[in-house]
Coordinates of C-alpha atoms and ligand atoms in Angstrom, one line a residue:
M1 CA -24.6 31.6 -19.9
I2 CA -21.3 31.4 -21.8
P3 CA -20.1 27.9 -23.0
L4 CA -17.7 25.9 -20.9
K5 CA -14.1 26.7 -21.5
L6 CA -11.1 25.1 -20.0
D7 CA -7.5 26.1 -20.2
I8 CA -4.5 24.4 -18.6
L9 CA -2.4 27.0 -16.8
E10 CA 0.1 24.6 -15.2
K11 CA 0.5 20.9 -15.3
S12 CA 3.2 18.8 -13.7
E13 CA 3.3 15.4 -12.1
H14 CA 1.9 16.7 -8.8
K15 CA 0.0 19.8 -9.7
L16 CA -2.7 20.9 -12.1
V17 CA -4.0 24.4 -12.4
L18 CA -6.9 25.1 -14.7
V19 CA -8.9 28.2 -15.7
V20 CA -12.5 27.1 -15.9
E21 CA -15.0 29.4 -17.5
G22 CA -18.8 29.1 -17.9
I23 CA -20.0 27.1 -14.9
S24 CA -21.7 28.2 -11.8
V25 CA -20.0 28.3 -8.4
E26 CA -22.3 25.5 -7.2
M27 CA -21.2 23.3 -10.0
I28 CA -17.4 23.9 -9.6
N29 CA -17.9 23.3 -5.8
A30 CA -19.7 20.0 -6.6
L31 CA -16.8 18.9 -8.7
R32 CA -14.3 19.9 -6.0
R33 CA -16.2 17.9 -3.4
I34 CA -16.4 14.8 -5.6
I35 CA -12.7 14.9 -6.4
L36 CA -11.9 15.4 -2.7
T37 CA -14.2 12.7 -1.3
E38 CA -15.5 10.3 -3.9
V39 CA -12.8 9.3 -6.3
P40 CA -11.6 5.9 -5.1
V41 CA -8.0 5.1 -4.5
M42 CA -6.0 2.2 -2.9
A43 CA -4.9 2.3 0.7
I44 CA -3.9 -0.3 3.3
D45 CA -7.0 -1.2 5.3
E46 CA -6.0 -4.4 7.1
V47 CA -2.7 -5.2 8.8
I48 CA -1.5 -8.4 10.4
I49 CA 1.6 -7.8 12.6
L50 CA 3.4 -11.1 12.9
K51 CA 6.5 -9.7 14.6
N52 CA 7.2 -6.2 15.9
D53 CA 10.4 -5.6 17.9
S54 CA 10.3 -1.9 17.2
P55 CA 9.6 0.7 19.9
L56 CA 6.2 1.6 18.3
Y57 CA 2.9 0.0 19.1
D58 CA 1.3 -2.2 16.5
E59 CA -1.6 0.3 16.2
I60 CA 0.8 3.2 15.4
I61 CA 2.5 1.1 12.7
S62 CA -0.9 0.1 11.2
H63 CA -2.0 3.7 11.2
R64 CA 1.2 4.8 9.4
L65 CA 0.8 2.0 6.8
G66 CA -2.7 3.2 6.1
L67 CA -1.6 6.7 5.3
I68 CA 1.1 5.6 2.8
P69 CA -0.2 6.7 -0.7
L70 CA -0.4 3.8 -3.1
K71 CA -0.4 4.0 -6.9
T72 CA -3.9 3.0 -8.0
D73 CA -5.3 1.2 -11.0
L74 CA -9.0 1.9 -11.4
D75 CA -9.3 -0.3 -14.5
V76 CA -8.5 -3.5 -12.6
Y77 CA -9.7 -3.0 -9.1
K78 CA -13.2 -2.6 -7.8
L79 CA -14.6 -1.3 -4.5
P80 CA -15.1 -4.3 -2.2
R81 CA -18.8 -3.5 -1.9
E82 CA -19.2 -3.6 -5.7
C83 CA -17.2 -6.8 -6.1
E84 CA -19.0 -10.1 -6.4
C85 CA -16.4 -12.0 -4.3
S86 CA -16.8 -13.5 -0.9
G87 CA -14.1 -11.3 0.6
F88 CA -10.7 -12.4 1.7
G89 CA -8.0 -13.0 -0.9
C90 CA -9.9 -11.7 -3.9
P91 CA -7.6 -10.5 -6.7
L92 CA -10.2 -8.0 -8.0
C93 CA -10.6 -5.9 -4.9
Q94 CA -7.6 -6.6 -2.8
V95 CA -3.8 -6.3 -3.0
S96 CA -1.4 -7.8 -0.4
L97 CA 1.7 -6.1 0.7
T98 CA 4.3 -7.7 2.9
C99 CA 7.3 -6.3 4.8
E100 CA 9.9 -8.5 6.5
V101 CA 13.0 -6.7 7.7
T102 CA 15.7 -7.9 10.1
N103 CA 18.3 -5.5 11.3
T104 CA 21.6 -7.3 10.8
T105 CA 23.7 -4.1 10.9
N106 CA 25.4 -2.8 14.0
A107 CA 23.3 0.4 14.1
S108 CA 19.6 1.2 14.1
L109 CA 17.8 0.7 10.8
D110 CA 15.0 2.7 9.2
I111 CA 12.2 0.8 7.5
Y112 CA 10.7 2.7 4.6
S113 CA 7.6 2.3 2.4
G114 CA 10.0 0.8 -0.2
D115 CA 10.4 -2.2 2.0
L116 CA 6.8 -3.2 1.3
K117 CA 6.6 -5.9 -1.3
S118 CA 3.4 -5.8 -3.3
N119 CA 1.8 -8.8 -5.1
D120 CA 0.8 -6.4 -7.9
P121 CA 3.7 -4.4 -9.3
K122 CA 1.3 -1.6 -10.3
I123 CA 0.1 -1.1 -6.7
V124 CA 3.1 0.2 -4.9
P125 CA 3.9 3.2 -2.7
V126 CA 4.2 6.4 -4.7
D127 CA 7.5 7.0 -2.9
D128 CA 10.0 4.5 -1.6
F129 CA 11.3 6.7 1.2
I130 CA 8.3 7.3 3.5
P131 CA 9.5 6.3 6.9
I132 CA 7.5 3.6 8.7
V133 CA 9.5 2.7 11.8
K134 CA 13.1 2.5 13.1
I135 CA 14.4 -0.7 14.6
D136 CA 17.5 -1.5 16.7
K137 CA 20.2 -4.1 15.8
N138 CA 19.0 -7.7 15.8
D139 CA 15.4 -6.6 15.9
K140 CA 12.8 -7.8 13.4
V141 CA 9.5 -6.7 11.9
I142 CA 7.2 -8.9 9.9
I143 CA 4.0 -7.4 8.6
E144 CA 1.3 -8.5 6.2
A145 CA -1.0 -5.8 4.9
Y146 CA -4.0 -5.7 2.6
A147 CA -4.9 -2.7 0.5
I148 CA -8.4 -2.1 -0.9
L149 CA -10.1 0.7 -2.9
G150 CA -12.0 3.2 -0.8
I151 CA -13.3 6.7 -0.9
A152 CA -12.3 9.6 1.3
K153 CA -15.9 10.0 2.5
D154 CA -15.2 6.9 4.6
H155 CA -11.6 7.7 5.6
V156 CA -9.2 10.4 4.6
K157 CA -6.5 7.8 3.7
W158 CA -8.5 7.2 0.5
Q159 CA -8.2 10.8 -0.6
A160 CA -7.2 11.0 -4.3
V161 CA -5.8 14.5 -4.1
S162 CA -3.7 16.2 -1.4
N163 CA -5.1 19.7 -1.9
I164 CA -7.8 21.2 -4.1
F165 CA -9.3 24.6 -4.2
Y166 CA -10.7 27.2 -6.6
R167 CA -10.7 30.9 -6.5
F168 CA -12.4 33.6 -8.5
Y169 CA -10.6 34.9 -11.6
P170 CA -9.4 38.4 -10.6
Q171 CA -10.4 41.4 -12.7
I172 CA -9.0 44.8 -11.8
D173 CA -10.2 47.9 -13.6
F174 CA -7.7 50.7 -13.6
D175 CA -9.2 54.0 -14.7
D176 CA -6.3 56.0 -16.1
S177 CA -8.4 59.2 -16.3
K178 CA -9.0 59.1 -12.5
C179 CA -5.3 58.5 -11.7
A180 CA -3.8 61.6 -10.2
K181 CA -0.3 60.5 -11.1
C182 CA 0.8 60.5 -7.5
P183 CA 3.3 57.7 -7.8
E184 CA 5.0 58.7 -4.6
K185 CA 2.0 57.7 -2.6
C186 CA 1.6 54.5 -4.6
V187 CA 5.3 53.7 -4.3
V188 CA 5.3 54.5 -0.6
S189 CA 2.3 52.4 0.2
R190 CA 3.6 49.8 -2.3
L191 CA 0.0 49.5 -3.3
C192 CA 0.0 45.7 -3.7
P193 CA 1.5 43.1 -1.3
E194 CA 1.9 40.7 -4.3
K195 CA 3.8 43.5 -6.2
L196 CA 1.6 43.3 -9.2
Y197 CA 2.0 46.9 -10.2
D198 CA 4.9 48.2 -12.2
F199 CA 6.2 51.6 -11.2
S200 CA 9.0 51.8 -13.6
N201 CA 7.7 54.8 -15.6
K202 CA 7.5 56.8 -12.3
K203 CA 4.1 58.3 -13.3
T204 CA 1.3 55.9 -13.5
P205 CA 1.4 52.5 -11.9
R206 CA 0.8 49.9 -14.5
L207 CA -0.9 46.6 -13.8
M208 CA 1.2 43.6 -14.9
D209 CA -0.3 41.6 -17.7
E210 CA -0.6 38.3 -15.9
Y211 CA -1.6 39.8 -12.5
W212 CA -4.6 37.5 -12.3
K213 CA -2.4 34.5 -11.8
T214 CA -1.2 35.7 -8.4
C215 CA -3.7 38.4 -7.3
T216 CA -5.4 37.4 -4.1
L217 CA -8.2 39.9 -4.4
C218 CA -7.0 41.5 -1.1
N219 CA -8.4 44.9 -2.2
S220 CA -5.4 46.7 -0.9
C221 CA -4.8 48.6 -4.2
Q222 CA -8.4 49.7 -4.3
N223 CA -8.2 50.8 -0.6
D224 CA -4.9 52.5 -1.0
C225 CA -5.7 54.6 -4.0
P226 CA -7.1 58.0 -2.8
E227 CA -8.5 58.8 -6.3
E228 CA -10.6 55.7 -6.5
A229 CA -9.0 54.9 -9.8
I230 CA -8.8 51.2 -9.1
K231 CA -11.7 48.8 -8.8
V232 CA -11.1 45.2 -7.8
G233 CA -13.5 42.6 -8.9
W234 CA -13.8 39.2 -10.5
K235 CA -15.0 37.7 -13.7
D236 CA -18.4 36.0 -13.4
N237 CA -18.5 32.2 -13.6
T238 CA -14.7 32.0 -14.1
Y239 CA -12.4 30.3 -11.7
I240 CA -8.8 29.3 -11.2
F241 CA -9.0 25.6 -10.2
S242 CA -6.0 24.2 -8.5
I243 CA -5.4 20.5 -7.7
E244 CA -2.4 18.9 -6.0
S245 CA -1.7 15.2 -6.0
D246 CA 0.6 12.9 -4.2
G247 CA 0.7 10.8 -7.4
V248 CA -1.8 8.0 -6.5
L249 CA -3.7 8.7 -9.7
E250 CA -3.0 10.6 -13.0
F251 CA -4.9 13.8 -13.2
D252 CA -6.8 12.7 -16.3
V253 CA -8.0 9.6 -14.5
V254 CA -9.1 11.8 -11.5
M255 CA -11.1 14.0 -13.9
K256 CA -12.7 11.2 -15.8
K257 CA -13.8 9.4 -12.6
T258 CA -15.1 12.7 -11.2
F259 CA -17.5 13.1 -14.1
E260 CA -18.5 9.4 -13.9
V261 CA -19.5 9.9 -10.3
F262 CA -21.2 13.2 -11.0
L263 CA -23.4 11.6 -13.8
E264 CA -24.2 8.6 -11.5
K265 CA -25.4 11.1 -8.9
I266 CA -27.6 12.9 -11.4
D267 CA -29.1 9.5 -12.5
E268 CA -29.7 8.5 -8.9
F269 CA -31.4 11.8 -8.2
V270 CA -33.7 11.5 -11.3
E271 CA -34.5 7.9 -10.3
K272 CA -35.4 8.8 -6.8
L273 CA -37.5 11.8 -8.0
E274 CA -39.4 9.6 -10.4
A275 CA -40.1 7.1 -7.6
V276 CA -41.5 9.9 -5.4
E277 CA -43.7 11.1 -8.2
I278 CA -45.1 7.6 -8.8
E279 CA -45.9 7.2 -5.1
S280 CA -47.7 10.4 -4.9
Ligands
ZN301 ZN1 -13.4 -9.0 -4.6

């Protein structure tokens, strides 16, 4: 087994793409599933609607509020089940957000996520312009909401990332000696839907240097070549791992928490295994 290697291919506020080398497919899938379902984030879980003149039912507004992504601080807050408090109003596991809007204009008015006032300035919606509801003139909405930490295993609103997937690292072998230099066929068939071959020398198609970044392993170049000069495959134990976030957590926090959860799971497994051994 080759040692674990990790390269950052792309990193921005909302997207992280890594090349991960040296772990099995089971392992990378375990990491993917932990990131997707077990990294805790904040979301509104309880809503008290004191006034609602809008055309939407209370339940629809509550559902919308629950789905607003909130910036999360994992250093301060605990999951309610891990908190030693008695429940309501605890500053270690709960944040309150309020929204009071009266439409004093002469037209309809949109209420956005930015109208939610949080009692912790660090726990606020990631975007101020997520629409919640529209109200008519002279109408009023008063809402009290409580956000808590949770995991997506319980409800998707607590999902730390918006999209996550990995794919095999493409490896295409082009055998120049087998190539019959029939560019007209290659050119006609266009060989690759992602246009990863360069036909500029009019003789032999040349594979672009960074083809692996966009190759979808569709096999069309291998299938289209009558001379069997192209072999499409992938590198063993190497993946392109892509994570997209709506901004609730920084990527490094997501990764750190993922490994914490992973190690907890291994400890729990060992503990349970030992208990079984003692019993038998
Ligand atoms: Zn608490």
